[in-house]
Amino acid sequence: MDAKIKAVGKLTQVAEKRRDQVGQQLESMRQQSQHLELQLSQLSQLRTHQSGELQQNTTMTSANLMNLNMVDQMLHKMLVHHRHEHAVMEAQCSSVQKELEHKHARVKGLEQVMERWQAKQNYEKARKEQKMIEDIINSRIRKRVL
């Protein structure tokens, strides 16, 4: 039984280590997602500011209009790209979150198995000690009777 408990203890340690690694990976991905979200909001603000400048400036040359139009198109492409990248990052975070929950459940299960086996081992040990005490008492009573 000791070997089983030691094996489950080691499995628990390995599972905890893997769970912690997945947790760190998830935290890193969340930080990346927040960074992308910040960039996305900054790009949106930049695009809004740029289009506001276009409306304020009434005397534009055709070159300025073309440049502003190209800037608007590039900003739009960047916004679309960042939105897609953010959506992918969110999906990956969700996947890693589910994996983390699965790893946590595995660790909990291993801990419960180890606790059950330790309780069983303690019960059997106590039962053996009680049996030994009863045998000692019985042998002393037999000696007195004889």
Backbone as a chain_set.jsonl record, in Angstrom:
{"seq": "MDAKIKAVGKLTQVAEKRRDQVGQQLESMRQQSQHLELQLSQLSQLRTHQSGELQQNTTMTSANLMNLNMVDQMLHKMLVHHRHEHAVMEAQCSSVQKELEHKHARVKGLEQVMERWQAKQNYEKARKEQKMIEDIINSRIRKRVL", "coords": {"N": [[0.821, -1.189, 0.0], [2.019, 1.193, 0.718], [3.698, 1.67, -1.456], [1.853, 2.168, -3.47], [0.679, 4.52, -2.518], [2.886, 6.241, -2.55], [3.364, 6.26, -5.304], [1.002, 7.441, -6.263], [1.29, 9.883, -5.019], [3.529, 10.904, -6.354], [2.476, 11.01, -8.947], [0.538, 12.916, -8.499], [2.136, 15.143, -7.931], [3.377, 15.51, -10.433], [1.122, 16.016, -12.003], [0.234, 18.375, -10.771], [2.363, 20.051, -11.385], [2.167, 20.156, -14.188], [-0.363, 21.312, -14.363], [0.169, 23.816, -13.217], [1.932, 24.823, -15.135], [0.222, 25.047, -17.34], [-1.488, 26.941, -16.286], [0.249, 29.144, -16.108], [0.74, 29.498, -18.813], [-1.819, 30.202, -19.655], [-2.142, 32.621, -18.282], [-0.172, 34.16, -19.519], [-1.215, 34.197, -22.115], [-3.562, 35.604, -21.65], [-2.526, 38.098, -20.961], [-1.376, 38.788, -23.415], [-3.706, 38.943, -24.901], [-4.99, 41.093, -23.655], [-3.163, 43.07, -24.327], [-3.465, 43.084, -27.112], [-6.104, 43.953, -27.201], [-5.83, 46.537, -26.185], [-4.225, 47.662, -28.204], [-6.045, 47.48, -30.282], [-8.074, 49.248, -29.448], [-6.584, 51.596, -29.444], [-5.952, 51.801, -32.162], [-8.523, 52.149, -33.182], [-9.173, 54.613, -32.039], [-7.224, 56.193, -33.269], [-8.021, 55.994, -35.93], [-10.53, 57.19, -35.79], [-9.758, 59.77, -34.987], [-8.22, 60.491, -37.183], [-10.138, 60.492, -39.267], [-11.706, 62.521, -38.31], [-10.014, 64.704, -38.568], [-9.944, 64.878, -41.308], [-12.518, 65.742, -41.892], [-12.51, 68.24, -40.684], [-10.661, 69.733, -42.043], [-11.109, 71.76, -44.658], [-9.975, 72.665, -47.016], [-8.467, 70.804, -49.179], [-5.965, 69.23, -51.025], [-5.785, 67.143, -53.929], [-3.767, 65.256, -53.622], [-3.387, 65.205, -50.871], [-5.899, 64.238, -50.121], [-5.798, 61.699, -51.299], [-3.677, 60.582, -49.872], [-4.732, 60.623, -47.25], [-6.901, 58.933, -47.662], [-5.559, 56.543, -48.259], [-4.27, 56.135, -45.817], [-6.496, 55.783, -44.209], [-7.493, 53.396, -45.317], [-5.369, 51.636, -44.723], [-5.412, 51.739, -41.927], [-7.931, 50.657, -41.517], [-7.532, 48.037, -42.495], [-5.625, 47.186, -40.648], [-7.144, 47.299, -38.315], [-9.104, 45.334, -38.856], [-7.432, 43.111, -39.077], [-6.359, 43.03, -36.459], [-8.687, 42.605, -35.01], [-9.407, 40.037, -35.859], [-7.138, 38.643, -35.0], [-7.382, 39.058, -32.263], [-9.766, 37.701, -31.768], [-8.952, 35.084, -32.352], [-7.044, 34.77, -30.341], [-8.674, 34.938, -28.076], [-10.185, 32.608, -28.425], [-8.172, 30.69, -28.164], [-7.427, 31.19, -25.525], [-9.756, 30.408, -24.232], [-9.747, 27.685, -24.828], [-7.382, 26.85, -23.523], [-8.136, 27.485, -20.941], [-10.149, 25.59, -20.488], [-8.57, 23.307, -20.627], [-6.971, 23.755, -18.4], [-8.881, 23.589, -16.364], [-9.526, 20.896, -16.634], [-7.062, 19.712, -15.948], [-6.89, 20.568, -13.314], [-9.057, 19.226, -12.2], [-8.136, 16.62, -12.472], [-5.922, 16.634, -10.745], [-7.267, 17.074, -8.324], [-8.745, 14.691, -8.207], [-6.677, 12.774, -8.002], [-5.61, 13.553, -5.546], [-7.749, 12.956, -3.869], [-7.879, 10.168, -4.167], [-5.421, 9.49, -3.036], [-5.837, 10.379, -0.391], [-7.938, 8.673, 0.357], [-6.663, 6.179, 0.187], [-4.663, 6.508, 2.105], [-6.219, 6.794, 4.389], [-7.374, 4.262, 4.439], [-5.072, 2.74, 4.792], [-4.239, 3.665, 7.32], [-6.426, 2.798, 8.828], [-6.193, -0.001, 8.54], [-3.709, -0.362, 9.764], [-4.251, 0.47, 12.384], [-6.14, -1.477, 13.01], [-4.547, -3.794, 12.921], [-2.79, -3.222, 15.024], [-4.598, -3.192, 17.146], [-5.432, -5.853, 17.064], [-3.021, -7.098, 17.717], [-2.699, -6.185, 20.335], [-4.962, -7.342, 21.532], [-4.252, -10.036, 21.215], [-1.986, -10.143, 22.86], [-3.145, -9.585, 25.357], [-4.909, -11.77, 25.562], [-3.046, -13.877, 25.598], [-1.759, -13.405, 28.041], [-3.867, -13.738, 29.793], [-4.344, -16.459, 29.395], [-1.959, -17.505, 30.433], [-2.236, -16.89, 33.133], [-4.43, -18.409, 33.813], [-3.499, -20.971, 33.527]], "CA": [[0.0, 0.0, 0.0], [2.916, 2.349, 0.744], [4.174, 1.911, -2.826], [0.749, 2.787, -4.206], [0.524, 5.895, -2.037], [4.021, 7.003, -3.074], [3.153, 6.43, -6.742], [-0.056, 8.445, -6.449], [1.881, 11.162, -4.613], [4.366, 11.394, -7.46], [1.565, 11.378, -10.04], [-0.087, 14.176, -8.099], [3.127, 16.204, -8.112], [3.527, 15.724, -11.874], [-0.115, 16.652, -12.479], [0.24, 19.749, -10.272], [3.361, 20.79, -12.171], [1.567, 20.397, -15.509], [-1.458, 22.275, -14.162], [0.769, 25.132, -13.007], [2.46, 25.272, -16.424], [-0.923, 25.474, -18.142], [-1.939, 28.184, -15.674], [1.167, 30.195, -16.529], [0.481, 29.709, -20.236], [-3.084, 30.936, -19.743], [-1.901, 33.992, -17.83], [0.569, 34.81, -20.596], [-2.143, 34.43, -23.224], [-4.477, 36.675, -21.242], [-1.796, 39.354, -21.072], [-1.293, 39.079, -24.838], [-5.043, 39.334, -25.326], [-5.209, 42.455, -23.165], [-2.315, 43.942, -25.144], [-4.147, 43.222, -28.403], [-7.294, 44.772, -26.98], [-5.348, 47.905, -26.056], [-3.836, 48.094, -29.546], [-7.271, 47.625, -31.058], [-8.73, 50.501, -29.055], [-5.745, 52.703, -29.911], [-6.153, 51.928, -33.605], [-9.856, 52.725, -33.386], [-9.073, 56.036, -31.704], [-6.427, 56.822, -34.318], [-8.848, 56.082, -37.135], [-11.54, 58.207, -35.51], [-9.064, 61.056, -34.995], [-7.812, 60.758, -38.568], [-11.321, 60.848, -40.051], [-12.122, 63.826, -37.797], [-9.145, 65.699, -39.199], [-10.364, 64.985, -42.701], [-13.747, 66.537, -41.946], [-12.222, 69.6, -40.248], [-9.871, 70.426, -43.049], [-11.975, 71.958, -45.826], [-9.165, 72.892, -48.22], [-7.585, 69.668, -49.372], [-5.522, 68.949, -52.394], [-6.077, 65.76, -54.299], [-2.702, 64.407, -53.054], [-3.715, 65.035, -49.451], [-7.053, 63.344, -50.042], [-5.345, 60.329, -51.612], [-2.89, 60.114, -48.726], [-5.654, 60.366, -46.146], [-7.671, 57.747, -48.031], [-4.678, 55.377, -48.09], [-4.09, 55.953, -44.377], [-7.754, 55.218, -43.719], [-7.547, 51.997, -45.757], [-4.387, 50.864, -43.941], [-5.933, 51.626, -40.569], [-9.045, 49.705, -41.573], [-6.946, 46.689, -42.614], [-5.003, 46.849, -39.363], [-8.236, 47.039, -37.371], [-9.685, 44.026, -39.181], [-6.431, 42.098, -38.711], [-6.284, 42.94, -34.998], [-9.922, 41.987, -34.517], [-9.294, 38.593, -36.099], [-6.102, 38.132, -34.108], [-7.946, 39.069, -30.915], [-10.743, 36.601, -31.704], [-8.177, 33.833, -32.27], [-6.435, 34.73, -29.009], [-9.746, 34.621, -27.131], [-10.506, 31.186, -28.595], [-7.07, 29.931, -27.569], [-7.549, 31.349, -24.064], [-10.869, 29.561, -23.806], [-9.28, 26.297, -24.919], [-6.412, 26.62, -22.445], [-8.91, 27.529, -19.692], [-10.777, 24.277, -20.341], [-7.491, 22.361, -20.318], [-6.585, 24.009, -17.011], [-9.932, 23.021, -15.521], [-9.368, 19.439, -16.696], [-5.865, 19.367, -15.16], [-7.222, 20.789, -11.899], [-9.931, 18.124, -11.79], [-7.28, 15.431, -12.357], [-5.155, 16.77, -9.496], [-8.206, 16.843, -7.221], [-9.046, 13.257, -8.173], [-5.509, 12.07, -7.461], [-5.518, 13.865, -4.115], [-8.798, 12.2, -3.179], [-7.455, 8.766, -4.145], [-4.349, 9.364, -2.051], [-6.438, 10.5, 0.941], [-8.685, 7.439, 0.63], [-5.726, 5.08, 0.439], [-4.009, 6.754, 3.388], [-7.201, 6.472, 5.43], [-7.47, 2.807, 4.465], [-3.836, 2.239, 5.386], [-4.294, 3.974, 8.753], [-7.418, 1.901, 9.413], [-5.602, -1.348, 8.619], [-2.637, -0.312, 10.758], [-4.91, 0.51, 13.7], [-6.757, -2.785, 13.22], [-3.468, -4.74, 13.242], [-2.323, -2.92, 16.379], [-5.631, -3.647, 18.074], [-5.362, -7.325, 17.061], [-1.824, -7.474, 18.471], [-2.981, -5.919, 21.754], [-5.887, -8.389, 21.969], [-3.476, -11.278, 21.32], [-1.139, -10.05, 24.059], [-4.04, -9.709, 26.521], [-5.382, -13.155, 25.6], [-1.965, -14.777, 26.005], [-1.522, -13.193, 29.46], [-4.981, -14.37, 30.515], [-4.112, -17.903, 29.334], [-0.869, -17.836, 31.345], [-2.752, -16.81, 34.489], [-5.357, -19.497, 34.018], [-2.731, -22.214, 33.623]], "C": [[0.87, 1.26, 0.0], [3.396, 2.707, -0.659], [3.096, 2.601, -3.653], [0.595, 4.255, -3.812], [1.656, 6.774, -2.557], [3.84, 7.278, -4.564], [2.086, 7.49, -7.015], [0.463, 9.825, -6.048], [2.732, 11.756, -5.716], [3.51, 11.798, -8.652], [0.893, 12.716, -9.747], [0.875, 15.34, -8.31], [3.309, 16.539, -9.592], [2.3, 16.449, -12.425], [-0.193, 18.108, -12.009], [1.203, 20.608, -11.072], [2.803, 21.13, -13.544], [0.448, 21.425, -15.415], [-0.9, 23.68, -13.996], [1.338, 25.697, -14.309], [1.333, 25.77, -17.32], [-1.478, 26.783, -17.602], [-1.066, 29.363, -16.078], [0.953, 30.529, -18.01], [-0.797, 30.527, -20.42], [-2.893, 32.393, -19.335], [-1.157, 34.783, -18.903], [-0.35, 35.141, -21.771], [-3.129, 35.538, -22.884], [-3.799, 38.042, -21.342], [-1.662, 39.764, -22.537], [-2.639, 39.563, -25.362], [-5.355, 40.761, -24.877], [-4.397, 43.455, -23.977], [-2.951, 44.162, -26.514], [-5.383, 44.109, -28.283], [-6.923, 46.249, -26.872], [-4.959, 48.458, -27.427], [-5.062, 48.345, -30.411], [-7.981, 48.931, -30.715], [-7.916, 51.703, -29.517], [-5.889, 52.911, -31.412], [-7.511, 52.546, -33.918], [-9.844, 54.223, -33.104], [-8.303, 56.791, -32.785], [-7.257, 57.007, -35.584], [-9.926, 57.16, -36.957], [-10.931, 59.604, -35.575], [-8.698, 61.457, -36.421], [-9.009, 61.162, -39.415], [-11.879, 62.195, -39.588], [-11.304, 64.948, -38.403], [-9.567, 65.937, -40.636], [-11.591, 65.873, -42.821], [-13.486, 67.992, -41.561], [-11.507, 70.41, -41.328], [-10.683, 70.547, -44.334], [-11.179, 72.166, -47.107], [-8.148, 71.78, -48.347], [-7.183, 69.587, -50.834], [-5.833, 67.499, -52.684], [-5.029, 64.81, -53.724], [-2.974, 64.156, -51.575], [-4.887, 64.079, -49.269], [-6.666, 61.902, -50.318], [-4.546, 59.757, -50.444], [-3.793, 59.762, -47.542], [-6.498, 59.119, -46.409], [-6.834, 56.48, -47.851], [-4.446, 55.086, -46.607], [-5.34, 55.31, -43.787], [-7.874, 53.744, -44.093], [-6.582, 51.132, -44.946], [-4.874, 50.677, -42.505], [-7.089, 50.628, -40.516], [-8.527, 48.261, -41.648], [-6.315, 46.247, -41.295], [-6.071, 46.533, -38.319], [-8.842, 45.665, -37.61], [-8.721, 42.914, -38.764], [-6.369, 41.92, -37.195], [-7.551, 42.321, -34.409], [-9.875, 40.48, -34.695], [-8.269, 37.961, -35.154], [-6.615, 38.052, -32.671], [-8.961, 37.935, -30.749], [-10.037, 35.259, -31.592], [-7.577, 33.68, -30.875], [-7.479, 34.379, -27.949], [-10.13, 33.145, -27.212], [-9.421, 30.312, -27.971], [-7.12, 30.016, -26.048], [-8.655, 30.45, -23.521], [-10.453, 28.092, -23.805], [-8.321, 25.964, -23.781], [-7.109, 26.649, -21.093], [-9.577, 26.183, -19.444], [-9.74, 23.216, -19.992], [-7.053, 22.514, -18.866], [-7.615, 23.423, -16.05], [-9.831, 21.494, -15.48], [-8.177, 18.994, -15.843], [-6.161, 19.52, -13.664], [-8.108, 19.653, -11.378], [-9.115, 16.84, -11.611], [-6.478, 15.475, -11.058], [-6.051, 16.503, -8.3], [-8.52, 15.361, -7.08], [-7.898, 12.451, -7.586], [-5.355, 12.331, -5.965], [-6.56, 13.08, -3.32], [-8.435, 10.723, -3.091], [-6.391, 8.57, -3.081], [-4.905, 9.459, -0.63], [-7.195, 9.229, 1.311], [-7.738, 6.295, 0.977], [-4.995, 5.275, 1.761], [-4.955, 6.432, 4.54], [-7.341, 4.961, 5.564], [-6.24, 2.203, 5.139], [-3.822, 2.491, 6.893], [-5.284, 3.061, 9.474], [-6.842, 0.492, 9.581], [-4.49, -1.4, 9.661], [-3.228, -0.331, 12.17], [-5.54, -0.844, 14.013], [-5.703, -3.834, 13.587], [-2.946, -4.502, 14.655], [-3.322, -3.403, 17.418], [-5.607, -5.168, 18.176], [-4.165, -7.796, 17.871], [-2.055, -7.278, 19.976], [-3.918, -6.989, 22.311], [-5.161, -9.721, 22.128], [-2.601, -11.281, 22.561], [-1.989, -10.24, 25.315], [-4.521, -11.15, 26.657], [-4.28, -14.109, 26.057], [-1.642, -14.598, 27.492], [-2.642, -13.847, 30.291], [-4.791, -15.882, 30.512], [-3.029, -18.329, 30.301], [-1.367, -17.832, 32.797], [-3.673, -18.004, 34.803], [-4.584, -20.819, 34.203], [-1.923, -22.212, 34.849]], "O": [[0.524, 2.263, -0.624], [3.492, 3.882, -1.014], [3.385, 3.504, -4.439], [0.406, 5.122, -4.665], [1.425, 7.915, -2.958], [4.121, 8.378, -5.039], [2.252, 8.335, -7.895], [0.11, 10.825, -6.673], [2.672, 12.955, -5.987], [3.781, 12.81, -9.298], [0.707, 13.54, -10.642], [0.483, 16.395, -8.807], [3.384, 17.71, -9.962], [2.427, 17.383, -13.216], [-0.635, 18.977, -12.76], [0.898, 21.755, -11.399], [2.945, 22.259, -14.014], [0.321, 22.3, -16.272], [-1.431, 24.631, -14.568], [1.244, 26.898, -14.563], [1.473, 26.797, -17.985], [-1.894, 27.645, -18.376], [-1.57, 30.451, -16.357], [0.981, 31.695, -18.404], [-0.843, 31.438, -21.247], [-3.429, 33.295, -19.978], [-1.479, 35.943, -19.162], [-0.274, 36.227, -22.346], [-3.491, 36.329, -23.754], [-4.418, 39.022, -21.756], [-1.813, 40.939, -22.871], [-2.7, 40.487, -26.173], [-5.922, 41.545, -25.638], [-4.871, 44.55, -24.282], [-2.977, 45.284, -27.02], [-5.665, 44.917, -29.167], [-7.622, 47.109, -27.407], [-5.317, 49.584, -27.773], [-5.107, 49.306, -31.178], [-8.439, 49.64, -31.611], [-8.481, 52.714, -29.933], [-5.943, 54.045, -31.887], [-7.628, 53.374, -34.822], [-10.437, 55.005, -33.847], [-8.685, 57.896, -33.171], [-7.198, 58.055, -36.228], [-10.192, 57.941, -37.871], [-11.523, 60.516, -36.153], [-8.848, 62.615, -36.812], [-8.903, 62.093, -40.213], [-12.461, 62.93, -40.385], [-11.832, 66.015, -38.715], [-9.546, 67.069, -41.12], [-11.692, 66.672, -43.753], [-14.167, 68.889, -42.058], [-11.732, 71.609, -41.488], [-10.917, 69.553, -45.021], [-11.68, 71.865, -48.19], [-7.099, 71.804, -47.704], [-7.975, 69.847, -51.74], [-6.114, 66.72, -51.773], [-5.355, 63.677, -53.373], [-2.814, 63.038, -51.086], [-4.876, 63.224, -48.384], [-7.147, 60.986, -49.651], [-4.716, 58.596, -50.073], [-3.624, 58.717, -46.914], [-6.776, 58.344, -45.493], [-7.328, 55.467, -47.355], [-4.428, 53.927, -46.192], [-5.248, 54.4, -42.963], [-8.308, 52.931, -43.277], [-6.931, 50.027, -44.53], [-4.762, 49.589, -41.94], [-7.2, 49.848, -39.57], [-9.025, 47.378, -40.95], [-6.448, 45.096, -40.88], [-5.913, 45.602, -37.528], [-9.067, 44.913, -36.661], [-9.129, 41.911, -38.179], [-6.33, 40.793, -36.7], [-7.485, 41.593, -33.418], [-10.256, 39.73, -33.796], [-8.5, 36.893, -34.587], [-6.32, 37.099, -31.95], [-9.004, 37.285, -29.704], [-10.464, 34.391, -30.83], [-7.599, 32.592, -30.299], [-7.198, 33.609, -27.031], [-10.373, 32.507, -26.188], [-9.722, 29.309, -27.324], [-6.883, 29.023, -25.361], [-8.499, 29.813, -22.479], [-10.779, 27.349, -22.879], [-8.44, 24.913, -23.151], [-6.718, 25.916, -20.185], [-9.574, 25.686, -18.318], [-9.992, 22.336, -19.169], [-6.795, 21.523, -18.182], [-7.252, 22.828, -15.036], [-10.024, 20.877, -14.432], [-8.272, 18.015, -15.103], [-5.733, 18.7, -12.851], [-7.929, 19.18, -10.256], [-9.379, 16.061, -10.696], [-6.369, 14.47, -10.356], [-5.662, 15.797, -7.371], [-8.557, 14.832, -5.969], [-8.114, 11.553, -6.773], [-5.007, 11.426, -5.207], [-6.276, 12.598, -2.224], [-8.656, 10.09, -2.059], [-6.439, 7.609, -2.314], [-4.489, 8.7, 0.246], [-7.106, 8.759, 2.446], [-7.968, 5.543, 1.925], [-4.734, 4.301, 2.467], [-4.539, 5.864, 5.55], [-7.419, 4.438, 6.676], [-6.348, 1.281, 5.946], [-3.43, 1.612, 7.661], [-5.022, 2.606, 10.587], [-6.988, -0.126, 10.635], [-4.356, -2.399, 10.368], [-2.755, -1.063, 13.039], [-5.482, -1.309, 15.152], [-5.937, -4.668, 14.462], [-2.689, -5.449, 15.398], [-2.938, -3.958, 18.447], [-5.748, -5.713, 19.271], [-4.261, -8.767, 18.622], [-1.649, -8.112, 20.785], [-3.711, -7.489, 23.417], [-5.427, -10.459, 23.077], [-2.483, -12.301, 23.241], [-1.601, -10.969, 26.228], [-4.536, -11.693, 27.762], [-4.541, -15.042, 26.816], [-1.279, -15.576, 28.146], [-2.392, -14.428, 31.347], [-5.05, -16.531, 31.525], [-3.137, -19.383, 30.929], [-0.963, -18.678, 33.594], [-3.679, -18.526, 35.918], [-5.009, -21.68, 34.973], [-1.202, -23.174, 35.116]]}, "num_chains": 1, "name": "protein.A"}
